[in-house]
Amino acid sequence: MALASSPALATMRSTFISLAALCSLLPSVLGHGQVRNFIAASGTYPAADAYAAALPNSPIRKLNTYGPAADFTSATITCGEGGNTPVTALATVNAGETVTFDWGSWGSSHSGPVRYDIHGQMSQWLRQFQGRQRQYLEIDQDVYHPARTAMPWGENILHNGGKYSVVIPDGLANGEYIIRHEILGLHVAGNLMGAQFYPNCVQVKVQNGGSKTLPAGLALPGAYKPTDPGILTQLWWFSPSNATYVAPGGKVTFPGGTGDWGAWKYGS
Ligand SMILES: *[C@@H]1O[C@H](CO)[C@@H](O)[C@H](O)[C@H]1NC(C)=O
């Protein structure tokens, strides 16, 4: 509130007002966003815009909305609205490589955690897609870190062109996998089913790997319950003096170790 008279806030206000006006004209385009690029050593892979034509060479599953996977107990939680349709392309990555998700102009305030899951092998996923559970293994998450004063929530890092990087597990067996990256916006999470999940999936081909295979992971859908403490919650509860937010889906798991990977980084 010390910012009450700052030009930045005035700009934010006018941006908010024009966005609000735009949203009232375009009710299906409620701000929010999508992954714009997946960046690996092998190249930068652009995503198709949710409201435009598919990009045949994109390994990023195409969404059909910038909005959240509204019913997070349904299959849309897997890879987002429209994102459960496989694409033909794969991004080549090395085991142990740091890859980056660029959310482009994602600029809305949707404070909450971010998480990264990996699923493999993809042929197995395709079989499981026929109505059975999809198991995802969490490889990283960034929740609430009050010491990071300007951006305590993982999602805050993605504001205004922010990027987020994650390490492809070192020694992971070569093959085709899905990396799932999710923002969870908690701004209306005080309402039952108000939590807003934004999953995006990229299909990758891991090379230069080892012998590690993925253990069983979380079922998505299934793992997120409407009344989980990290889902039915209030953003304003969390502060430096009340900093324990429990993210849905449990702790990070990874073959060979458990615990927060601590691999968060934000780039320029
Ligand atoms: C602190 O956070 C918990 C959830 O972890 C919440 O139940 C509680 O109401 C919060 N306390 C305050 C004072 O906001």
Short mmCIF file of C-alpha atoms and ligand atoms in Angstrom, two decimals:
data_model
loop_
_atom_site.label_atom_id
_atom_site.label_comp_id
_atom_site.label_asym_id
_atom_site.label_seq_id
_atom_site.Cartn_x
_atom_site.Cartn_y
_atom_site.Cartn_z
CA MET A 1 0.00 0.00 0.00
CA ALA A 2 3.05 2.23 0.25
CA LEU A 3 2.78 2.28 -3.54
CA ALA A 4 -0.56 4.10 -3.44
CA SER A 5 0.63 7.15 -5.34
CA SER A 6 3.30 5.52 -7.49
CA PRO A 7 3.24 5.82 -11.27
CA ALA A 8 3.65 2.04 -11.43
CA LEU A 9 0.39 1.53 -9.61
CA ALA A 10 -1.35 4.11 -11.79
CA THR A 11 -0.11 2.18 -14.83
CA MET A 12 -1.26 -1.07 -13.26
CA ARG A 13 -4.65 0.47 -12.60
CA SER A 14 -5.09 1.72 -16.15
CA THR A 15 -3.83 -1.61 -17.49
CA PHE A 16 -6.30 -3.37 -15.27
CA ILE A 17 -9.13 -1.12 -16.43
CA SER A 18 -8.34 -1.65 -20.11
CA LEU A 19 -7.95 -5.39 -19.55
CA ALA A 20 -11.26 -5.45 -17.73
CA ALA A 21 -12.87 -3.60 -20.65
CA LEU A 22 -11.30 -6.05 -23.10
CA CYS A 23 -12.46 -9.03 -21.07
CA SER A 24 -16.01 -7.76 -21.02
CA LEU A 25 -15.88 -7.68 -24.83
CA LEU A 26 -14.22 -11.07 -25.11
CA PRO A 27 -15.59 -13.21 -22.31
CA SER A 28 -13.76 -16.31 -23.53
CA VAL A 29 -10.37 -14.59 -23.35
CA LEU A 30 -9.98 -13.85 -19.68
CA GLY A 31 -6.36 -12.85 -19.67
CA HIS A 32 -4.37 -15.73 -18.20
CA GLY A 33 -2.11 -17.37 -20.75
CA GLN A 34 -0.13 -20.35 -21.88
CA VAL A 35 3.43 -21.53 -22.35
CA ARG A 36 4.79 -19.67 -25.38
CA ASN A 37 8.15 -21.38 -25.88
CA PHE A 38 10.00 -24.40 -24.64
CA ILE A 39 13.73 -23.71 -24.69
CA ALA A 40 16.28 -26.51 -24.78
CA ALA A 41 19.87 -26.85 -25.99
CA SER A 42 18.49 -28.29 -29.22
CA GLY A 43 16.46 -25.15 -29.92
CA THR A 44 13.55 -22.93 -29.02
CA TYR A 45 10.21 -24.55 -29.72
CA PRO A 46 7.26 -22.15 -30.07
CA ALA A 47 3.78 -23.20 -29.01
CA ALA A 48 0.70 -22.70 -31.13
CA ASP A 49 -1.51 -19.96 -29.75
CA ALA A 50 -4.60 -21.44 -28.14
CA TYR A 51 -6.81 -19.31 -30.40
CA ALA A 52 -4.87 -19.85 -33.65
CA ALA A 53 -4.05 -22.75 -35.94
CA ALA A 54 -1.89 -25.66 -34.81
CA LEU A 55 1.85 -25.49 -35.48
CA PRO A 56 2.73 -28.86 -37.06
CA ASN A 57 6.32 -28.77 -35.79
CA SER A 58 5.53 -27.78 -32.21
CA PRO A 59 6.15 -30.39 -29.51
CA ILE A 60 3.93 -28.38 -27.14
CA ARG A 61 0.41 -29.75 -26.80
CA LYS A 62 -2.00 -27.17 -28.20
CA LEU A 63 -4.53 -25.71 -25.79
CA ASN A 64 -7.88 -24.27 -26.83
CA THR A 65 -8.12 -21.56 -24.17
CA TYR A 66 -5.89 -19.25 -22.14
CA GLY A 67 -8.11 -20.12 -19.20
CA PRO A 68 -7.60 -22.75 -16.53
CA ALA A 69 -8.43 -26.46 -16.62
CA ALA A 70 -11.72 -25.52 -15.08
CA ASP A 71 -12.82 -28.85 -13.68
CA PHE A 72 -9.56 -29.98 -12.11
CA THR A 73 -11.12 -33.30 -11.11
CA SER A 74 -11.64 -34.19 -14.79
CA ALA A 75 -9.27 -35.24 -17.58
CA THR A 76 -8.52 -31.60 -18.47
CA ILE A 77 -6.18 -31.45 -15.46
CA THR A 78 -3.79 -33.76 -17.31
CA CYS A 79 -2.57 -31.37 -19.98
CA GLY A 80 -5.15 -28.55 -19.98
CA GLU A 81 -8.22 -27.76 -22.06
CA GLY A 82 -7.50 -29.29 -25.49
CA GLY A 83 -4.04 -30.43 -24.40
CA ASN A 84 -4.74 -34.13 -24.14
CA THR A 85 -4.47 -34.55 -27.90
CA PRO A 86 -0.95 -35.74 -28.74
CA VAL A 87 1.11 -33.81 -31.28
CA THR A 88 3.54 -35.49 -33.63
CA ALA A 89 6.67 -33.44 -32.81
CA LEU A 90 9.16 -34.03 -30.01
CA ALA A 91 11.74 -31.66 -28.54
CA THR A 92 15.11 -33.35 -28.15
CA VAL A 93 16.64 -32.91 -24.68
CA ASN A 94 19.58 -34.44 -22.84
CA ALA A 95 19.17 -36.13 -19.48
CA GLY A 96 20.51 -33.70 -16.89
CA GLU A 97 19.95 -30.67 -19.11
CA THR A 98 18.27 -27.50 -17.84
CA VAL A 99 15.25 -26.60 -19.95
CA THR A 100 13.15 -23.46 -19.75
CA PHE A 101 9.47 -22.71 -19.99
CA ASP A 102 8.67 -19.25 -21.29
CA TRP A 103 5.15 -18.07 -20.47
CA GLY A 104 5.64 -14.94 -22.60
CA SER A 105 3.21 -12.20 -21.75
CA TRP A 106 1.68 -14.02 -18.79
CA GLY A 107 1.25 -10.93 -16.67
CA SER A 108 -1.80 -11.47 -14.56
CA SER A 109 -1.56 -11.83 -10.83
CA HIS A 110 -2.41 -15.44 -10.10
CA SER A 111 -0.23 -16.02 -7.08
CA GLY A 112 0.25 -19.63 -6.16
CA PRO A 113 2.65 -22.49 -6.63
CA VAL A 114 4.14 -23.85 -9.82
CA ARG A 115 5.09 -27.46 -10.40
CA TYR A 116 6.75 -29.67 -13.00
CA ASP A 117 5.96 -33.25 -13.64
CA ILE A 118 7.39 -35.80 -15.95
CA HIS A 119 5.62 -38.73 -17.44
CA GLY A 120 7.04 -41.55 -19.46
CA GLN A 121 7.28 -43.46 -21.62
CA MET A 122 4.97 -41.65 -23.95
CA SER A 123 3.75 -44.78 -25.71
CA GLN A 124 2.65 -45.96 -22.28
CA TRP A 125 0.89 -42.62 -21.74
CA LEU A 126 -0.93 -43.04 -25.03
CA ARG A 127 -2.19 -46.43 -23.94
CA GLN A 128 -3.19 -45.10 -20.56
CA PHE A 129 -4.95 -42.19 -22.20
CA GLN A 130 -7.74 -44.57 -23.14
CA GLY A 131 -9.69 -43.78 -19.99
CA ARG A 132 -7.18 -44.92 -17.41
CA GLN A 133 -5.15 -43.01 -14.89
CA ARG A 134 -2.22 -40.93 -16.05
CA GLN A 135 0.64 -41.07 -13.61
CA TYR A 136 2.86 -38.02 -13.36
CA LEU A 137 5.98 -37.75 -11.27
CA GLU A 138 6.80 -34.40 -9.77
CA ILE A 139 10.33 -33.26 -10.51
CA ASP A 140 10.20 -29.74 -9.13
CA GLN A 141 7.89 -27.33 -7.44
CA ASP A 142 8.11 -23.81 -6.16
CA VAL A 143 5.60 -22.90 -3.50
CA TYR A 144 5.78 -20.01 -1.03
CA HIS A 145 9.11 -18.49 -0.02
CA PRO A 146 8.51 -15.27 1.94
CA ALA A 147 12.21 -14.44 1.99
CA ARG A 148 11.89 -13.82 -1.75
CA THR A 149 10.03 -10.64 -0.87
CA ALA A 150 9.03 -9.33 -4.29
CA MET A 151 8.01 -12.75 -5.62
CA PRO A 152 7.22 -15.10 -2.75
CA TRP A 153 5.07 -17.45 -4.84
CA GLY A 154 6.43 -19.56 -7.67
CA GLU A 155 3.93 -17.99 -10.03
CA ASN A 156 5.26 -14.50 -9.32
CA ILE A 157 8.49 -15.43 -11.10
CA LEU A 158 6.55 -15.79 -14.33
CA HIS A 159 5.15 -12.27 -14.33
CA ASN A 160 6.12 -9.90 -17.10
CA GLY A 161 8.13 -12.17 -19.33
CA GLY A 162 9.59 -14.29 -16.56
CA LYS A 163 10.84 -17.75 -17.40
CA TYR A 164 11.23 -20.82 -15.28
CA SER A 165 13.79 -23.56 -15.66
CA VAL A 166 13.84 -27.15 -14.57
CA VAL A 167 16.40 -29.92 -14.84
CA ILE A 168 15.57 -33.02 -16.84
CA PRO A 169 16.44 -35.81 -14.38
CA ASP A 170 20.07 -36.83 -14.74
CA GLY A 171 20.49 -40.44 -15.75
CA LEU A 172 16.91 -40.78 -16.92
CA ALA A 173 16.52 -43.60 -19.43
CA ASN A 174 16.40 -42.49 -23.06
CA GLY A 175 12.92 -42.35 -24.52
CA GLU A 176 9.88 -40.23 -25.10
CA TYR A 177 8.35 -38.40 -22.17
CA ILE A 178 5.87 -35.68 -21.38
CA ILE A 179 6.92 -32.76 -19.23
CA ARG A 180 3.98 -31.11 -17.60
CA HIS A 181 4.30 -27.61 -16.22
CA GLU A 182 1.53 -26.18 -14.09
CA ILE A 183 0.68 -22.87 -12.48
CA LEU A 184 -1.89 -22.96 -9.69
CA GLY A 185 -3.59 -19.60 -9.16
CA LEU A 186 -5.03 -19.25 -5.67
CA HIS A 187 -6.71 -15.84 -5.98
CA VAL A 188 -10.26 -17.32 -5.72
CA ALA A 189 -9.27 -20.58 -4.03
CA GLY A 190 -11.45 -19.72 -1.04
CA ASN A 191 -14.40 -20.88 -3.19
CA LEU A 192 -14.94 -24.60 -3.63
CA MET A 193 -13.47 -25.47 -7.08
CA GLY A 194 -12.16 -21.90 -7.34
CA ALA A 195 -8.49 -22.87 -7.54
CA GLN A 196 -7.21 -22.28 -11.08
CA PHE A 197 -4.81 -24.83 -12.51
CA TYR A 198 -2.97 -24.01 -15.74
CA PRO A 199 -1.26 -27.18 -16.97
CA ASN A 200 0.79 -27.21 -20.18
CA CYS A 201 2.53 -30.26 -21.66
CA VAL A 202 5.52 -30.62 -23.91
CA GLN A 203 6.55 -33.88 -25.53
CA VAL A 204 10.27 -34.57 -25.32
CA LYS A 205 12.71 -37.19 -26.53
CA VAL A 206 15.40 -37.75 -23.90
CA GLN A 207 18.86 -38.70 -25.16
CA ASN A 208 22.26 -39.24 -23.49
CA GLY A 209 20.45 -40.76 -20.54
CA GLY A 210 21.20 -43.59 -18.17
CA SER A 211 19.29 -46.40 -16.57
CA LYS A 212 16.87 -44.56 -14.25
CA THR A 213 13.25 -45.31 -14.86
CA LEU A 214 10.37 -43.44 -13.29
CA PRO A 215 8.55 -44.95 -10.33
CA ALA A 216 4.77 -44.68 -10.06
CA GLY A 217 3.68 -41.07 -9.75
CA LEU A 218 0.51 -39.12 -9.12
CA ALA A 219 -2.71 -39.83 -10.92
CA LEU A 220 -3.93 -36.74 -12.73
CA PRO A 221 -6.89 -36.62 -12.66
CA GLY A 222 -7.46 -38.08 -9.24
CA ALA A 223 -4.70 -36.64 -7.07
CA TYR A 224 -6.26 -33.19 -6.67
CA LYS A 225 -9.30 -33.08 -4.40
CA PRO A 226 -11.56 -30.02 -4.16
CA THR A 227 -11.04 -29.79 -0.39
CA ASP A 228 -7.28 -30.43 -0.26
CA PRO A 229 -5.68 -27.85 2.06
CA GLY A 230 -3.60 -26.42 -0.79
CA ILE A 231 -6.64 -26.17 -3.08
CA LEU A 232 -9.46 -24.85 -0.85
CA THR A 233 -7.45 -22.09 0.77
CA GLN A 234 -7.01 -18.32 1.00
CA LEU A 235 -4.09 -16.51 -0.53
CA TRP A 236 -4.17 -13.88 2.22
CA TRP A 237 -3.55 -16.48 4.91
CA PHE A 238 0.08 -16.74 3.85
CA SER A 239 2.63 -14.25 5.10
CA PRO A 240 6.14 -14.34 6.53
CA SER A 241 4.61 -15.23 9.90
CA ASN A 242 2.31 -17.90 8.46
CA ALA A 243 4.39 -19.35 5.67
CA THR A 244 3.44 -23.03 5.59
CA TYR A 245 1.48 -23.64 2.42
CA VAL A 246 1.03 -27.33 1.58
CA ALA A 247 0.92 -27.76 -2.19
CA PRO A 248 -1.49 -30.35 -3.55
CA GLY A 249 0.04 -33.52 -4.92
CA GLY A 250 2.57 -33.98 -2.16
CA LYS A 251 6.28 -33.54 -2.09
CA VAL A 252 8.63 -33.72 -5.02
CA THR A 253 9.56 -37.27 -5.88
CA PHE A 254 12.39 -38.29 -8.12
CA PRO A 255 14.10 -41.59 -8.77
CA GLY A 256 17.01 -41.72 -6.38
CA GLY A 257 15.75 -39.10 -3.99
CA THR A 258 12.84 -37.21 -2.52
CA GLY A 259 12.37 -33.67 -1.37
CA ASP A 260 12.27 -30.24 -2.90
CA TRP A 261 14.70 -30.24 -5.74
CA GLY A 262 15.37 -26.58 -5.17
CA ALA A 263 16.06 -26.21 -8.85
CA TRP A 264 14.10 -23.01 -9.33
CA LYS A 265 15.73 -20.31 -11.38
CA TYR A 266 14.36 -17.39 -13.23
CA GLY A 267 15.91 -16.03 -16.33
CA SER A 268 15.87 -12.74 -18.15
C1 LIG B 1 -2.28 -19.71 8.46
O1 LIG B 1 -2.35 -20.66 7.40
C2 LIG B 1 -3.25 -21.73 7.65
C3 LIG B 1 -3.13 -22.66 6.45
O2 LIG B 1 -1.83 -23.17 6.39
C4 LIG B 1 -4.65 -21.21 7.83
O3 LIG B 1 -5.52 -22.28 8.14
C5 LIG B 1 -4.69 -20.19 8.92
O4 LIG B 1 -5.96 -19.62 8.99
C6 LIG B 1 -3.67 -19.10 8.67
N1 LIG B 1 -3.63 -18.16 9.76
C7 LIG B 1 -3.85 -16.84 9.56
C8 LIG B 1 -3.73 -16.02 10.82
O5 LIG B 1 -4.13 -16.35 8.51
#
